[in-house]
């Protein structure tokens, strides 16, 4: 496999755009990525589009709007890992030599679903009985609190940190700080979560252009490479599972670190899947940024805040940047690429050389997630 | 890229199974393919699942039902090309050396949609104004009849041929012959199509196991290789287009033949996308099986029937085997593999060495299809 670099990034500010079609939401992100890359449209060998609920031929509709077509376009669905799985396929396409340049886009329009249920619920009896995402993560939070003595107030500090970061990010859906009191006093969703413990729903799109090292050298100044691309699925076992341990993420992180030839201590910046406050803490441990039960200590130390030793979710993460399902994975890749290139603006992690993205999702069989995609970027 | 072989095939008889979930419909096809292959479940490096309307995490739900999990599972949506695009990704995964063994599954449950509209219609104004698939193909048929003097009776003969083949296929959704009079007298759908000119809607699933040549040699008797894998998208131009010429398929066929190093004269058997009678005739020409305007002559000569020089859709094709959208591409691959292995039963094409599959679909911007996947198989 040959080296693959990120040569262009594009992102729209996440928000709610109920009057726009998915293609209208997404094309500006793709255009930005292509223009930033400097590749000509005719050089694009393939397009991989990640969307969970965007309907048929989302990638074709987006590229048609841009007037770029004729190349293979493949749409990928993997729940919250949709566009990060598309990213993995784009990586494989360039790494294998199939294409020299590909576009990967993630796009989602959640506003059109209103309060409706998601398609998965029709065929998953646990979801059908009420084990929707907030309930699932709330159960995990309760167990974690029981095991490690975490308090509701301590858990709320994750939301405070997320919004401190997001307030610095012009592309975040929620661009304001919240106080610990505000988090604690907000509308309850499911114990121990108030509204601020949960990522918002919304619409968004993000895109990257990937290219071989040969193409990247021609374009100049394109130094961020994909050092690892790992997609995994859950084990779906029926027996007892430790709810405080995200086995899927831990397994994926091991694989990604091995592929990249690094360890957690080498990571300068991470965008991880903080769909709920407890998720960020559990994933600190799954990635090995700290030991088990030590996540709150790591947060409290300031290590995972901007200015700390391993800033996590400098973009604001899912809690603040937002989580239009299929857009998240590529949005993380855009964020980390810009971080490594030193152009993340007010939320820049100084001197970052190695970054990690992590998108996991699709509850299935209760505790196991359906898909987890982890990428390591390096310069 | 290294050689990729088909080492296992699985298919359920297509039909209507409104009381089963997608996973319940699909797992027997995957099980059959794995058992036929002789690979151990733990050897499966990845799973690619094609479905257009199966909802989130279809592949994960199917593999969970089988109790096989933990490997990367990626779901692919490309309208009628969903599982043929998944097949192309599976091919790339093995060809590139990413994995030695992968499963590709196509599955669809159309009965759950009843008479409802498809998601695409919400964002495509031409579809929204009535340019649904039967209307689109009917316009093409009318233009073809105008250009080349084809009559409604002649067009109906395509349906007669399809059901002659399908009556021999125990896995076909419609397993009976129809007479020319029956086709002509059936309920009208959209002129010049009666009901028998249109593929039925239904549910179905198909699966293949792909492996490297090294693995295939160990398994013994696995001699069918994928000689070409080509995915293309439409050009979506706004100007005049010749409605009688499926540009996307013609371009894809050229690419696939070039990759395989063969020409149309080398094809012994073809499974092509006869969603409507006119489609089969147009695709004869796009593949170069005959010249433009000569398709009816080729049909009438018997060349494309069982026993002819280039039997097309010996399975009965979409018109008779059925067309559960996301299942079709892999079902075609199963059919062609079994043909090349000489075990297609009553609809065997004697001595077939080279076969082609073709799944194209997703009307977008009117005449252009969104995705077209063509594979060449050889032994």
XYZ file of N, CA, C and O in Angstrom, chain A residues 1 20-24 48 52-58 60-61 63-64 68-80 85-86 88-89 91-93 96-98 109 112-113 118-120 122-126 229 231-238 248 251 325 361-365 369-371, chain B residues 1 20-24 48 52-58 60-61 63-64 68-80 85-86 88-89 91-93 96-98 109 112-113 118-120 122-126 229 231-238 248 251 325 361-365 369-371:
576
model
N 0.841 -1.199 0.000
C 0.000 0.000 0.000
C 0.881 1.256 0.000
O 1.895 1.310 0.701
N -33.199 23.340 2.853
C -32.249 22.949 1.818
C -32.268 21.438 1.618
O -32.506 20.687 2.556
N -31.987 21.014 0.389
C -31.825 19.586 0.137
C -30.449 19.148 0.632
O -29.571 19.984 0.893
N -30.269 17.852 0.709
C -28.955 17.331 1.128
C -27.855 17.812 0.185
O -26.767 18.201 0.616
N -28.149 17.799 -1.111
C -27.140 18.227 -2.092
C -26.810 19.706 -1.907
O -25.654 20.113 -2.034
N -27.814 20.492 -1.613
C -27.577 21.931 -1.405
C -26.734 22.180 -0.150
O -25.925 23.100 -0.099
N -16.375 8.908 -2.684
C -16.986 8.081 -1.655
C -17.799 8.999 -0.751
O -17.252 9.946 -0.179
N -25.972 8.516 6.519
C -26.757 7.459 7.163
C -28.220 7.514 6.732
O -28.863 6.493 6.586
N -28.718 8.713 6.529
C -30.146 8.879 6.294
C -30.433 9.802 5.114
O -31.516 10.342 4.980
N -29.435 9.989 4.260
C -29.557 10.957 3.166
C -30.335 10.470 1.963
O -30.539 11.223 1.024
N -30.756 9.213 1.980
C -31.522 8.696 0.852
C -30.631 8.227 -0.278
O -29.413 8.324 -0.214
N -31.270 7.728 -1.321
C -30.523 7.088 -2.408
C -29.654 8.078 -3.169
O -30.033 9.211 -3.405
N -28.471 7.595 -3.559
C -27.587 8.304 -4.481
C -27.202 9.694 -3.992
O -27.125 10.649 -4.775
N -26.947 9.817 -2.710
C -26.587 11.119 -2.145
C -25.340 11.684 -2.826
O -25.306 12.870 -3.200
N -24.147 11.078 -5.782
C -24.434 11.470 -7.163
C -25.158 12.813 -7.192
O -24.873 13.670 -8.040
N -26.102 13.000 -6.264
C -26.857 14.268 -6.250
C -25.938 15.436 -5.904
O -26.066 16.529 -6.464
N -22.566 15.583 -6.416
C -21.602 15.834 -7.493
C -22.302 16.403 -8.729
O -21.726 17.224 -9.447
N -23.528 15.974 -8.963
C -24.299 16.540 -10.082
C -24.493 18.043 -9.878
O -24.383 18.839 -10.820
N -19.769 17.866 -11.658
C -18.620 16.954 -11.785
C -19.172 15.533 -11.737
O -19.778 15.138 -10.747
N -18.970 14.769 -12.786
C -19.601 13.450 -12.827
C -18.874 12.533 -13.799
O -17.917 12.929 -14.442
N -19.355 11.310 -13.869
C -18.790 10.323 -14.779
C -17.862 9.335 -14.098
O -17.695 8.215 -14.570
N -17.250 9.742 -12.991
C -16.352 8.835 -12.262
C -17.184 7.922 -11.352
O -18.353 8.187 -11.101
N -16.575 6.833 -10.844
C -17.303 6.018 -9.873
C -17.669 6.821 -8.633
O -16.838 7.544 -8.088
N -18.907 6.705 -8.231
C -19.391 7.342 -7.006
C -20.045 6.242 -6.182
O -20.923 5.540 -6.690
N -19.612 6.067 -4.955
C -20.152 5.002 -4.111
C -20.591 5.594 -2.780
O -19.857 6.349 -2.143
N -21.812 5.265 -2.392
C -22.374 5.776 -1.145
C -22.230 4.742 -0.039
O -22.450 3.555 -0.257
N -21.875 5.217 1.139
C -21.544 4.344 2.250
C -22.437 4.681 3.439
O -22.605 5.849 3.787
N -22.993 3.639 4.044
C -23.804 3.827 5.251
C -23.220 2.976 6.346
O -23.057 1.767 6.175
N -22.851 3.584 7.441
C -22.388 2.836 8.607
C -22.774 3.601 9.872
O -21.948 3.802 10.769
N -24.028 4.043 9.912
C -24.552 4.816 11.050
C -23.616 5.998 11.324
O -23.230 6.689 10.376
N -23.223 6.204 12.584
C -22.376 7.354 12.924
C -20.991 7.255 12.307
O -20.252 8.237 12.282
N -16.181 5.597 7.501
C -16.013 4.370 6.718
C -15.757 4.718 5.254
O -14.946 4.067 4.583
N -16.437 5.754 4.752
C -16.170 6.223 3.382
C -14.718 6.689 3.268
O -14.056 6.454 2.253
N -12.218 5.532 4.920
C -11.387 4.331 4.872
C -11.370 3.742 3.460
O -10.335 3.289 2.976
N -12.524 3.761 2.786
C -12.574 3.256 1.407
C -11.794 4.176 0.469
O -11.115 3.711 -0.448
N -9.257 5.992 1.340
C -7.852 5.683 1.635
C -7.419 4.432 0.871
O -6.377 4.416 0.216
N -8.241 3.362 0.941
C -7.893 2.102 0.271
C -7.759 2.310 -1.230
O -6.846 1.763 -1.862
N -8.651 3.111 -1.786
C -8.633 3.335 -3.232
C -7.316 3.975 -3.664
O -6.717 3.559 -4.662
N -4.118 1.622 -2.618
C -3.947 0.434 -3.463
C -3.499 0.793 -4.872
O -3.158 -0.097 -5.652
N -3.563 2.080 -5.215
C -3.218 2.478 -6.575
C -4.397 2.471 -7.529
O -4.244 2.731 -8.721
N -5.602 2.176 -7.027
C -6.779 2.190 -7.910
C -6.982 3.575 -8.521
O -7.255 3.708 -9.702
N -28.743 15.364 6.672
C -29.805 16.339 6.967
C -30.756 15.674 7.945
O -31.597 14.864 7.550
N -34.934 16.942 8.557
C -36.118 16.463 7.840
C -36.833 15.336 8.568
O -37.963 15.013 8.241
N -36.159 14.747 9.557
C -36.794 13.648 10.269
C -37.654 14.101 11.428
O -38.399 13.322 11.990
N -35.929 6.439 13.745
C -34.964 6.089 12.714
C -35.252 4.694 12.173
O -35.852 3.872 12.857
N -34.834 4.441 10.933
C -35.158 3.167 10.285
C -34.729 1.944 11.073
O -35.391 0.914 11.055
N -33.604 2.062 11.790
C -33.080 0.915 12.503
C -34.093 0.355 13.491
O -34.152 -0.843 13.743
N -37.092 -0.243 13.401
C -38.095 -1.197 12.959
C -37.638 -2.630 13.137
O -38.443 -3.535 13.258
N -36.328 -2.870 13.102
C -35.857 -4.251 13.103
C -35.007 -4.603 14.319
O -34.448 -5.674 14.371
N -34.848 -3.715 15.258
C -34.024 -3.999 16.423
C -34.925 -3.959 17.656
O -35.403 -2.909 18.057
N -35.152 -5.118 18.247
C -36.161 -5.161 19.308
C -35.734 -4.373 20.537
O -36.563 -3.811 21.246
N -34.421 -4.302 20.799
C -33.986 -3.535 21.966
C -34.242 -2.044 21.768
O -34.701 -1.355 22.674
N -5.828 3.534 8.993
C -7.268 3.562 8.722
C -7.838 2.233 9.180
O -7.504 1.189 8.636
N -11.365 0.094 10.423
C -12.817 -0.024 10.601
C -13.087 -1.345 11.306
O -12.517 -2.368 10.924
N -13.913 -1.315 12.327
C -14.245 -2.560 13.028
C -15.744 -2.602 13.316
O -16.438 -1.598 13.220
N -16.232 -3.788 13.642
C -17.631 -3.919 14.063
C -17.681 -4.593 15.416
O -16.693 -5.172 15.875
N -18.830 -4.499 16.060
C -18.988 -5.052 17.405
C -18.967 -6.565 17.409
O -18.977 -7.214 16.362
N -18.931 -7.123 18.604
C -18.890 -8.587 18.730
C -20.281 -9.184 18.919
O -20.494 -10.359 18.708
N -21.241 -8.334 19.304
C -22.642 -8.762 19.410
C -22.829 -10.022 20.239
O -23.597 -10.915 19.890
N -22.089 -10.095 21.311
C -22.232 -11.279 22.160
C -23.440 -11.096 23.079
O -23.820 -9.987 23.427
N -24.022 -12.206 23.477
C -25.217 -12.147 24.314
C -24.890 -12.196 25.806
O -25.724 -11.871 26.633
N -15.196 -2.185 21.459
C -15.031 -1.948 20.027
C -13.998 -0.848 19.773
O -13.103 -0.990 18.929
N -10.459 -2.018 20.772
C -9.905 -2.924 19.752
C -9.490 -2.145 18.511
O -8.412 -2.372 17.932
N -25.176 12.956 11.581
C -24.569 11.618 11.687
C -23.508 11.320 10.624
O -22.346 11.098 10.930
N -20.603 4.105 16.155
C -22.028 4.273 16.358
C -22.876 3.148 15.850
O -22.394 2.125 15.389
N -24.160 3.387 15.954
C -25.111 2.385 15.552
C -25.257 1.335 16.615
O -24.711 0.244 16.496
N -25.992 1.639 17.661
C -26.210 0.642 18.700
C -26.888 -0.571 18.096
O -27.839 -0.453 17.340
N -26.370 -1.713 18.392
C -26.971 -2.954 17.891
C -26.682 -4.004 18.949
O -25.620 -4.007 19.550
N -27.638 -4.840 19.213
C -27.487 -5.816 20.280
C -27.125 -5.109 21.576
O -26.234 -5.523 22.304
N -21.560 -1.438 19.530
C -21.788 -0.546 18.410
C -21.603 -1.306 17.111
O -20.888 -2.301 17.039
N -22.277 -0.808 16.077
C -22.249 -1.509 14.804
C -20.993 -1.263 14.009
O -20.543 -2.124 13.251
N -20.426 -0.071 14.148
C -19.272 0.278 13.330
C -18.435 1.299 14.068
O -18.967 2.206 14.703
N -2.381 -5.115 -8.531
C -3.569 -5.799 -7.997
C -3.454 -7.314 -8.258
O -3.014 -7.734 -9.324
N -40.851 -11.087 7.377
C -39.472 -11.293 7.807
C -38.719 -9.977 7.814
O -38.990 -9.092 7.017
N -37.749 -9.871 8.723
C -36.863 -8.705 8.703
C -35.834 -8.889 7.585
O -35.656 -9.988 7.058
N -35.143 -7.804 7.279
C -34.085 -7.886 6.257
C -33.031 -8.922 6.650
O -32.567 -9.703 5.818
N -32.656 -8.927 7.919
C -31.633 -9.872 8.372
C -32.131 -11.309 8.241
O -31.366 -12.212 7.867
N -33.395 -11.519 8.536
C -33.955 -12.876 8.407
C -33.989 -13.327 6.952
O -33.810 -14.508 6.646
N -18.898 -6.577 2.896
C -19.472 -5.445 2.169
C -20.922 -5.791 1.853
O -21.193 -6.798 1.213
N -30.267 -0.813 -0.894
C -30.689 0.550 -1.233
C -31.630 1.110 -0.188
O -31.604 2.296 0.118
N -32.481 0.253 0.367
C -33.544 0.731 1.243
C -33.641 -0.102 2.520
O -34.668 -0.091 3.196
N -32.570 -0.807 2.845
C -32.617 -1.741 3.965
C -32.439 -1.107 5.334
O -32.498 -1.800 6.343
N -32.187 0.197 5.369
C -32.027 0.857 6.663
C -30.612 0.744 7.188
O -29.749 0.112 6.585
N -30.406 1.355 8.351
C -29.051 1.461 8.891
C -28.477 0.097 9.278
O -29.176 -0.761 9.783
N -27.180 -0.052 9.035
C -26.404 -1.191 9.520
C -26.957 -2.539 9.078
O -26.980 -3.509 9.845
N -27.392 -2.606 7.836
C -27.965 -3.848 7.334
C -26.963 -4.999 7.434
O -27.302 -6.102 7.873
N -24.411 -5.345 9.419
C -24.185 -5.722 10.814
C -25.340 -6.585 11.332
O -25.116 -7.575 12.047
N -26.567 -6.214 10.970
C -27.715 -6.994 11.446
C -27.702 -8.413 10.867
O -28.044 -9.385 11.542
N -24.948 -10.115 9.785
C -23.830 -10.901 10.324
C -24.063 -11.232 11.797
O -23.678 -12.309 12.263
N -24.701 -10.323 12.522
C -25.041 -10.609 13.919
C -25.969 -11.822 14.006
O -25.804 -12.686 14.886
N -21.456 -14.009 13.395
C -20.106 -13.739 12.878
C -19.900 -12.233 12.918
O -20.640 -11.489 12.285
N -18.925 -11.778 13.680
C -18.798 -10.336 13.841
C -17.390 -9.961 14.259
O -16.533 -10.817 14.451
N -17.171 -8.655 14.393
C -15.882 -8.147 14.825
C -15.025 -7.609 13.689
O -14.158 -6.770 13.900
N -15.236 -8.123 12.490
C -14.462 -7.643 11.331
C -15.093 -6.359 10.806
O -16.225 -6.023 11.138
N -14.373 -5.603 9.938
C -14.999 -4.434 9.320
C -16.217 -4.835 8.485
O -16.151 -5.788 7.702
N -17.314 -4.125 8.689
C -18.527 -4.326 7.898
C -18.903 -2.957 7.344
O -19.019 -1.998 8.110
N -19.047 -2.864 6.049
C -19.364 -1.577 5.420
C -20.577 -1.753 4.518
O -20.635 -2.680 3.701
N -21.556 -0.863 4.693
C -22.784 -0.915 3.912
C -22.710 0.060 2.750
O -22.236 1.185 2.909
N -23.188 -0.379 1.600
C -23.051 0.376 0.365
C -24.430 0.618 -0.228
O -25.239 -0.305 -0.327
N -24.653 1.857 -0.627
C -25.918 2.197 -1.307
C -25.577 2.816 -2.647
O -24.845 3.789 -2.704
N -26.078 2.243 -3.707
C -25.915 2.834 -5.036
C -27.136 2.466 -5.881
O -27.002 2.014 -7.021
N -28.325 2.650 -5.297
C -29.592 2.333 -5.974
C -29.532 0.896 -6.507
O -29.127 0.000 -5.773
N -29.900 0.682 -7.771
C -29.936 -0.675 -8.316
C -28.546 -1.290 -8.415
O -28.403 -2.494 -8.611
N -21.905 -2.554 -6.569
C -20.860 -1.632 -6.096
C -20.161 -2.229 -4.878
O -18.936 -2.090 -4.727
N -20.917 -2.894 -4.011
C -20.305 -3.591 -2.872
C -19.349 -4.675 -3.375
O -18.269 -4.888 -2.810
N -17.671 -4.582 -6.101
C -16.461 -3.914 -6.582
C -15.543 -3.562 -5.411
O -14.316 -3.685 -5.518
N -16.115 -3.133 -4.292
C -15.304 -2.832 -3.108
C -14.695 -4.106 -2.531
O -13.549 -4.113 -2.086
N -13.968 -6.753 -4.254
C -12.882 -7.077 -5.181
C -11.641 -6.250 -4.856
O -10.528 -6.786 -4.747
N -11.824 -4.931 -4.663
C -10.678 -4.051 -4.378
C -9.972 -4.476 -3.091
O -8.740 -4.477 -3.011
N -10.765 -4.845 -2.096
C -10.197 -5.225 -0.809
C -9.275 -6.435 -0.949
O -8.171 -6.452 -0.397
N -6.241 -5.680 -3.612
C -5.189 -4.809 -3.081
C -4.359 -5.483 -1.999
O -3.345 -4.945 -1.579
N -4.832 -6.635 -1.522
C -4.136 -7.303 -0.435
C -4.607 -6.877 0.943
O -4.059 -7.325 1.952
N -5.632 -6.017 1.012
C -6.132 -5.604 2.330
C -6.644 -6.805 3.121
O -6.369 -6.924 4.312
N -35.578 -5.612 1.033
C -36.954 -5.960 1.368
C -37.837 -4.826 0.861
O -37.933 -3.784 1.496
N -41.879 -3.975 2.385
C -42.237 -3.100 3.503
C -42.608 -1.692 3.050
O -43.158 -0.924 3.811
N -42.275 -1.355 1.798
C -42.590 -0.008 1.330
C -43.991 0.108 0.759
O -44.459 1.208 0.524
N -40.283 6.400 -2.944
C -38.908 6.145 -2.521
C -38.246 7.452 -2.079
O -38.625 8.522 -2.515
N -37.246 7.325 -1.209
C -36.628 8.531 -0.644
C -36.104 9.507 -1.688
O -36.134 10.712 -1.500
N -35.609 8.973 -2.800
C -35.016 9.832 -3.811
C -35.999 10.891 -4.296
O -35.626 12.002 -4.630
N -37.980 12.764 -2.944
C -38.123 14.017 -2.208
C -37.209 15.112 -2.736
O -37.495 16.275 -2.585
N -36.075 14.721 -3.319
C -35.094 15.727 -3.702
C -34.832 15.794 -5.204
O -33.953 16.511 -5.628
N -35.549 15.045 -5.998
C -35.325 15.056 -7.439
C -36.597 15.571 -8.101
O -37.617 14.902 -8.128
N -36.522 16.777 -8.663
C -37.761 17.384 -9.146
C -38.339 16.639 -10.328
O -39.554 16.583 -10.503
N -37.497 16.014 -11.155
C -38.043 15.277 -12.299
C -38.817 14.044 -11.823
O -39.899 13.750 -12.330
N -13.726 -5.233 -12.856
C -14.717 -4.637 -11.949
C -14.759 -3.150 -12.244
O -13.780 -2.439 -12.043
N -17.051 0.483 -11.976
C -18.202 1.259 -11.495
C -18.134 2.633 -12.150
O -17.063 3.246 -12.198
N -19.241 3.099 -12.675
C -19.263 4.434 -13.289
C -20.518 5.180 -12.853
O -21.459 4.591 -12.322
N -20.501 6.488 -13.056
C -21.712 7.284 -12.799
C -22.061 8.059 -14.053
O -21.257 8.182 -14.979
N -23.282 8.569 -14.091
C -23.770 9.286 -15.272
C -23.071 10.623 -15.462
O -22.311 11.083 -14.609
N -23.331 11.245 -16.592
C -22.700 12.537 -16.890
C -23.591 13.712 -16.481
O -23.115 14.825 -16.341
N -24.888 13.442 -16.297
C -25.830 14.458 -15.792
C -25.782 15.753 -16.591
O -25.818 16.846 -16.034
N -25.666 15.619 -17.898
C -25.653 16.828 -18.718
C -27.074 17.313 -18.948
O -28.028 16.533 -18.960
N -27.219 18.608 -19.150
C -28.548 19.175 -19.334
C -28.952 19.249 -20.803
O -30.124 19.412 -21.113
N -24.013 5.509 -20.235
C -23.342 5.060 -19.014
C -22.930 3.586 -19.131
O -21.796 3.206 -18.823
N -20.138 3.139 -21.767
C -18.839 3.562 -21.236
C -18.303 2.543 -20.242
O -17.119 2.199 -20.250
N -33.991 -4.510 -5.206
C -32.965 -3.592 -5.730
C -31.541 -3.937 -5.311
O -30.691 -4.233 -6.133
N -28.565 1.777 -12.371
C -29.820 2.287 -11.869
C -29.741 3.609 -11.180
O -28.699 4.251 -11.126
N -30.870 3.976 -10.641
C -30.975 5.247 -9.965
C -31.103 6.380 -10.954
O -30.147 7.059 -11.264
N -32.289 6.567 -11.515
C -32.496 7.674 -12.445
C -32.188 8.978 -11.743
O -32.606 9.206 -10.618
N -31.403 9.798 -12.372
C -31.085 11.098 -11.795
C -30.865 12.026 -12.987
O -30.325 11.617 -13.996
N -31.337 13.236 -12.873
C -31.268 14.159 -14.003
C -31.898 13.506 -15.224
O -31.365 13.563 -16.325
N -28.343 7.498 -15.536
C -28.418 6.677 -14.340
C -27.337 7.114 -13.362
O -26.312 7.660 -13.750
N -27.603 6.862 -12.089
C -26.673 7.313 -11.064
C -25.454 6.429 -10.920
O -24.386 6.901 -10.560
N -25.636 5.150 -11.162
C -24.534 4.229 -10.924
C -24.690 3.027 -11.833
O -25.797 2.539 -12.061
